[in-house]
Coordinates of C-alpha atoms in Angstrom, one line a residue:
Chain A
X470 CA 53.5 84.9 -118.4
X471 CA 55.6 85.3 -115.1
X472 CA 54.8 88.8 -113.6
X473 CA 57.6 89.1 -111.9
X474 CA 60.0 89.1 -114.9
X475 CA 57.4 90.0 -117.7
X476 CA 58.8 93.4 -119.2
X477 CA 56.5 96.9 -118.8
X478 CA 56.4 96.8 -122.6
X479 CA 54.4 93.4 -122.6
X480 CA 52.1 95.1 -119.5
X481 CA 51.5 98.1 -121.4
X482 CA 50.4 96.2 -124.8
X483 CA 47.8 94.5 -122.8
X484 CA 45.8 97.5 -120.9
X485 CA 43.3 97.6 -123.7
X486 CA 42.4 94.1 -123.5
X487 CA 42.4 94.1 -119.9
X488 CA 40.1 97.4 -119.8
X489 CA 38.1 95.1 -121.9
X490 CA 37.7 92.3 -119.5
X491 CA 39.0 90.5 -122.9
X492 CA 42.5 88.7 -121.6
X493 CA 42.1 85.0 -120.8
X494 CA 42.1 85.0 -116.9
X495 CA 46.1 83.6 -116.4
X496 CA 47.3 86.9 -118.4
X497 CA 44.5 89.4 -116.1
X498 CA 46.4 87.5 -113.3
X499 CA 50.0 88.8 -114.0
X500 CA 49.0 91.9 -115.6
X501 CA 47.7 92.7 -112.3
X502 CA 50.2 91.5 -110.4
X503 CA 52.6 93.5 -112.3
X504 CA 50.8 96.4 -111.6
X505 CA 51.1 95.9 -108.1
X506 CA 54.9 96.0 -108.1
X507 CA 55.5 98.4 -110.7
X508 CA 54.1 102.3 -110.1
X509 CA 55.1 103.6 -113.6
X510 CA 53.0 100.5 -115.4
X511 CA 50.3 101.5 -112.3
X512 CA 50.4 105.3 -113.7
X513 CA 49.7 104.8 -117.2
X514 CA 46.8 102.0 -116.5
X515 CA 45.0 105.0 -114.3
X516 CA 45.9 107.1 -116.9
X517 CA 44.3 105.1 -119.8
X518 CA 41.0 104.3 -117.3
X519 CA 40.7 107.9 -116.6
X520 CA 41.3 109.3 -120.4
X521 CA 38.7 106.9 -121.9
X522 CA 36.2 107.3 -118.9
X523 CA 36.5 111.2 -119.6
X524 CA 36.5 111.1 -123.6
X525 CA 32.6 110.2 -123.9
X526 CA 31.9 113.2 -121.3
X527 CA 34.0 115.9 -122.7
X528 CA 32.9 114.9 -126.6
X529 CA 29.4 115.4 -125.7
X530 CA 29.8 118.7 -123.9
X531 CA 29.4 122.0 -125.8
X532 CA 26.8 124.4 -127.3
X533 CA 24.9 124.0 -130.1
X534 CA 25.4 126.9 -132.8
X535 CA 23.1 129.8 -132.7
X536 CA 22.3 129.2 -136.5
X537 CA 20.7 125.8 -135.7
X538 CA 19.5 126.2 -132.5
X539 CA 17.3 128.8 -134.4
X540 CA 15.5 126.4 -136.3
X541 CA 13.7 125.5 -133.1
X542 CA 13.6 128.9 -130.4
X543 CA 10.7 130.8 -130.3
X544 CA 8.7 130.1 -133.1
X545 CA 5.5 128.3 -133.4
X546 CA 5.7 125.1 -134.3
Chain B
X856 CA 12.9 110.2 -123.7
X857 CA 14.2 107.8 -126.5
X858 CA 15.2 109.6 -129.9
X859 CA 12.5 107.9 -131.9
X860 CA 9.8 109.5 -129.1
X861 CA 12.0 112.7 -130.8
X862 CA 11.4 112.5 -134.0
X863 CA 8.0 111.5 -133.9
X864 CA 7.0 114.3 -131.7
X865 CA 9.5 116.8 -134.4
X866 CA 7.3 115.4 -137.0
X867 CA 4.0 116.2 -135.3
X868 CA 5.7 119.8 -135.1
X869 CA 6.8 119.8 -131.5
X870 CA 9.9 122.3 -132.0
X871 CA 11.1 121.3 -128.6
X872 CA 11.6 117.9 -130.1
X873 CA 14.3 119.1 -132.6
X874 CA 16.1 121.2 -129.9
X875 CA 16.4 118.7 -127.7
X876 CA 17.8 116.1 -130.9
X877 CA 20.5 119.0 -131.4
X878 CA 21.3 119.0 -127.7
X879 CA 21.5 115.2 -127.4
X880 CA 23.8 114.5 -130.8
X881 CA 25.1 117.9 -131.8
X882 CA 28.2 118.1 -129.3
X883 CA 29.8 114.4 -130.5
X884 CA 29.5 115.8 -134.3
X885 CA 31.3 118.7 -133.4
X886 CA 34.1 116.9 -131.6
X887 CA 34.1 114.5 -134.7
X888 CA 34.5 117.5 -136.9
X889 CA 37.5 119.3 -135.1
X890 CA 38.9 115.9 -134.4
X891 CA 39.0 114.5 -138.1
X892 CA 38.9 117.4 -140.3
X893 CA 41.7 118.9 -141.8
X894 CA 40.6 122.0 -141.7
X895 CA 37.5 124.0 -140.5
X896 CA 34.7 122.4 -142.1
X897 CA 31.7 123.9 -139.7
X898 CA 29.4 124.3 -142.6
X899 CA 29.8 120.9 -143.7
X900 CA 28.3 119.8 -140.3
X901 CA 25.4 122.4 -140.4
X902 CA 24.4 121.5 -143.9
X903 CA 24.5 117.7 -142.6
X904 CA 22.3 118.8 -140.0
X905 CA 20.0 120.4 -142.2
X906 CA 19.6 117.2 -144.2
X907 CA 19.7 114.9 -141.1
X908 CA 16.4 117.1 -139.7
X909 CA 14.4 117.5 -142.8
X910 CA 14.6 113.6 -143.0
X911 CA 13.7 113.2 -139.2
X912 CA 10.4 115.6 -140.3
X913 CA 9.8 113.8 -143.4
X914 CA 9.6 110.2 -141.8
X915 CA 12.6 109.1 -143.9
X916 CA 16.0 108.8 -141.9
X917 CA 17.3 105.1 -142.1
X918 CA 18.9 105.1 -139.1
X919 CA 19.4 106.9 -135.6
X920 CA 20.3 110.6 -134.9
X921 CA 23.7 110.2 -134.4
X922 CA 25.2 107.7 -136.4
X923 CA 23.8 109.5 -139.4
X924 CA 24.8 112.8 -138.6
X925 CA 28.7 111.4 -137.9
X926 CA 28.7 109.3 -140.8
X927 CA 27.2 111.6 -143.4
X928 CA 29.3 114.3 -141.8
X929 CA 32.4 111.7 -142.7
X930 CA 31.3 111.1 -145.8
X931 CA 30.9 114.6 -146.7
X932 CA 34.4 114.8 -145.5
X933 CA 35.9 112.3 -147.1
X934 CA 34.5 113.5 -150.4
X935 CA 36.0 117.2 -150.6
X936 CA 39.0 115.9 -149.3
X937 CA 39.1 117.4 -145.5
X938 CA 39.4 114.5 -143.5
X939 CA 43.7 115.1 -141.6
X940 CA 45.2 112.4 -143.3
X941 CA 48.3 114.0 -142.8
X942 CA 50.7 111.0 -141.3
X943 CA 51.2 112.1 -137.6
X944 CA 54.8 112.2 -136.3
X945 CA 55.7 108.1 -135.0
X946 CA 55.5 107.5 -131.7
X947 CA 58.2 108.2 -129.0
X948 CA 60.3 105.2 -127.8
X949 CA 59.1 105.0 -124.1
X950 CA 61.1 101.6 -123.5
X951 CA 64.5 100.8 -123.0
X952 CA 65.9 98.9 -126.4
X953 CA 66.6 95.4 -126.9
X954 CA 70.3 96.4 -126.3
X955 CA 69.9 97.6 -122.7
X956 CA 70.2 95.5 -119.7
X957 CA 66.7 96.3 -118.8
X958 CA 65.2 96.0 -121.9
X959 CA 61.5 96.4 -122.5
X960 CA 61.4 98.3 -119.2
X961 CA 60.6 102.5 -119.5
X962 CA 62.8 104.9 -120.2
X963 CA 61.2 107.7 -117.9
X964 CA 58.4 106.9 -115.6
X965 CA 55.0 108.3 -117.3
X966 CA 53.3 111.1 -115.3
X967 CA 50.1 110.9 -113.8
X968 CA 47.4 112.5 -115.9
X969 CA 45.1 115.0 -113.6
X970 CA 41.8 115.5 -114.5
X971 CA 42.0 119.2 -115.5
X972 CA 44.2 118.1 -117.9
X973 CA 41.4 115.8 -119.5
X974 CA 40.3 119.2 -121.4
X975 CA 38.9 119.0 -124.8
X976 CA 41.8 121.0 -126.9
X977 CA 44.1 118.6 -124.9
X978 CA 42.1 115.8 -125.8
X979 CA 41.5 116.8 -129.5
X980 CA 45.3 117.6 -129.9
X981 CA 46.2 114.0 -128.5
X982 CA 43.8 112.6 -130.9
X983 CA 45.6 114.4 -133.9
X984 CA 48.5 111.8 -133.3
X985 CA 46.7 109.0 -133.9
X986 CA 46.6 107.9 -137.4
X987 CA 43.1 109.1 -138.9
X988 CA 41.4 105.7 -139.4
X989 CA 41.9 104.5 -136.3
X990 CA 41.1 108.2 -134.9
X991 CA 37.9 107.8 -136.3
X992 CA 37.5 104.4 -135.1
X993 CA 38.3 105.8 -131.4
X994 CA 35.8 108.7 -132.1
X995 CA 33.2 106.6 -133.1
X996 CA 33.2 103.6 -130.9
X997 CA 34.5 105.6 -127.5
X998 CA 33.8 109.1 -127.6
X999 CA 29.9 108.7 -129.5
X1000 CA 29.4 105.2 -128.1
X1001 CA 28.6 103.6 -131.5
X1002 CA 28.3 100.1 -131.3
X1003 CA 30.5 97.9 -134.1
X1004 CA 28.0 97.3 -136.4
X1005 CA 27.1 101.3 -136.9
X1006 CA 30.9 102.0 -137.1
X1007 CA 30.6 99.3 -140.0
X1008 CA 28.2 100.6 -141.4
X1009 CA 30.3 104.4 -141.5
X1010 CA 33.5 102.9 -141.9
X1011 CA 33.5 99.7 -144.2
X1012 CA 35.4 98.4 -141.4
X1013 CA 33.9 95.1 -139.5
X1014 CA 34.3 94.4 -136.0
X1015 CA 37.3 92.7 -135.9
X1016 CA 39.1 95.2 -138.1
X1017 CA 37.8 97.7 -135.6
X1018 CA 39.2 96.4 -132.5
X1019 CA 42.4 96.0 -134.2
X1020 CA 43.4 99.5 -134.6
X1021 CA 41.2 100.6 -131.6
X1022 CA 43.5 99.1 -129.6
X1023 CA 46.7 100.9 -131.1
X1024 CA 44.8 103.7 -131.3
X1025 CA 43.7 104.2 -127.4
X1026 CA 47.3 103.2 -126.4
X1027 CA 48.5 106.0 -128.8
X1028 CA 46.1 108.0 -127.5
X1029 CA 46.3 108.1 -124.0
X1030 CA 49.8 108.1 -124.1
X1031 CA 50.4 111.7 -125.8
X1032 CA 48.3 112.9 -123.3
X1033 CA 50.5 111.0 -120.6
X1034 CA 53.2 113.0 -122.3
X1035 CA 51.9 116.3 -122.5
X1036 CA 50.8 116.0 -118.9
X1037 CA 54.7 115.4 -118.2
X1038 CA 55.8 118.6 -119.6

């Protein structure tokens, strides 16, 4: 794969492998290289590493319902 | 404190025990719920819960905390028929077509997404337009942190299958959000 003529479609099908550490170490080279010379491709690969670093953080976050919490508050065990 | 510490001490009738299992496990099911169900389903997930803690108290839950609680609470979905299998609307063409000059290039730069923007209705809405098995897929494996062999257990689906449409799925994913963050 040649970086420098490799289309943003191509990039774009590989972040997930990439994120991954999974892409044989020649395609890692010109995904990354085309990263360097293209901001848009740049954008979305921060934009995919921030989304899934955020997902597990935000899906774990909120209260628990008054009606179960009450199983356990206050009451002897 | 590991979940099995938990549910010994919930069986021994430490009621802190089973408020901290709620805290630990009870967000992810509720994300899971509002992100697969069709509808509002909340008692589904506390009658789940019920079951999950009587077993934890009587010594007889198969697995851990979580992966039963998300894959009963699937299950229960999937039988009455509330899971959002509703097809969601294909994906916008963000590349130039095989016609242009420039083909395979974008159309419109993508926006930057800001991390305010990483809210959970924004993130739940994205998710809503990714078809529902790999949304599940992505729920379980990325946003509960299942490993492949418990999602195969929920899902019937093996590890390779998984990866498959996890891929399409995170892609899909991230990029509504990228386009809702443009607007």
């Amino acid at each position: 794969m040649n970086p420098a003529t490799v289309s943003c479609e191509i990039i774009v099908g590989l972040i997930g492998r990439w994120h991954d550490g999974a892409l044989p170490p020649a395609d890692g080279d010109a995904y990354e290289q085309h990263l360097l010379c293209c901001p848009p491709c740049l954008t979305l690969a921060e934009n995919y590493r921030r989304a899934l670093g955020a997902l597990p953080t935000v899906a774990n976050t909120s209260a628990v319902p008054a009606d179960l919490r009450a199983l356990f508050d206050g009451r002897p065990g | 404190m590991t979940d099995r510490d938990l549910c010994a001490r919930l069986r021994s009738g430490d009621r802190a025990a089973g408020a901290e299992l709620l805290a630990r496990h009870h967000p992810i099911s509720a994300f899971a719920l509002a992100a697969l169900a069709a509808e509002q389903a909340t008692t589904i997930l506390t009658t789940v819960w019920h079951e999950v803690l009587g077993e934890v108290t009587a010594g007889t839950l198969p697995a851990g905390v979580r992966a039963e609680v998300l894959g009963r609470l699937i299950a229960a979905l999937a039988d009455q028929n509330l899971m959002d299998t509703a097809p969601p609307p294909p994906p916008r063409d963000r590349f130039l077509p095989a016609t242009d000059r420039w083909a395979g290039w974008w159309r419109d730069d993508p926006a930057a997404l800001e991390s305010d923007q990483l809210t959970r209705p924004s993130m739940l809405a994205a998710l809503r337009q990714v078809p529902i098995e790999a949304r599940a897929v992505l729920v379980l494996r990325d946003a509960a942190g299942l490993d492949a062999r418990a999602v195969e257990a929920i899902l019937r689906a093996n590890a390779t299958q998984q990866d498959a449409v996890l891929d399409d799925a995170r892609r899909r994913w991230v990029d509504v959000l990228t386009e809702r963050a443009g607007r």
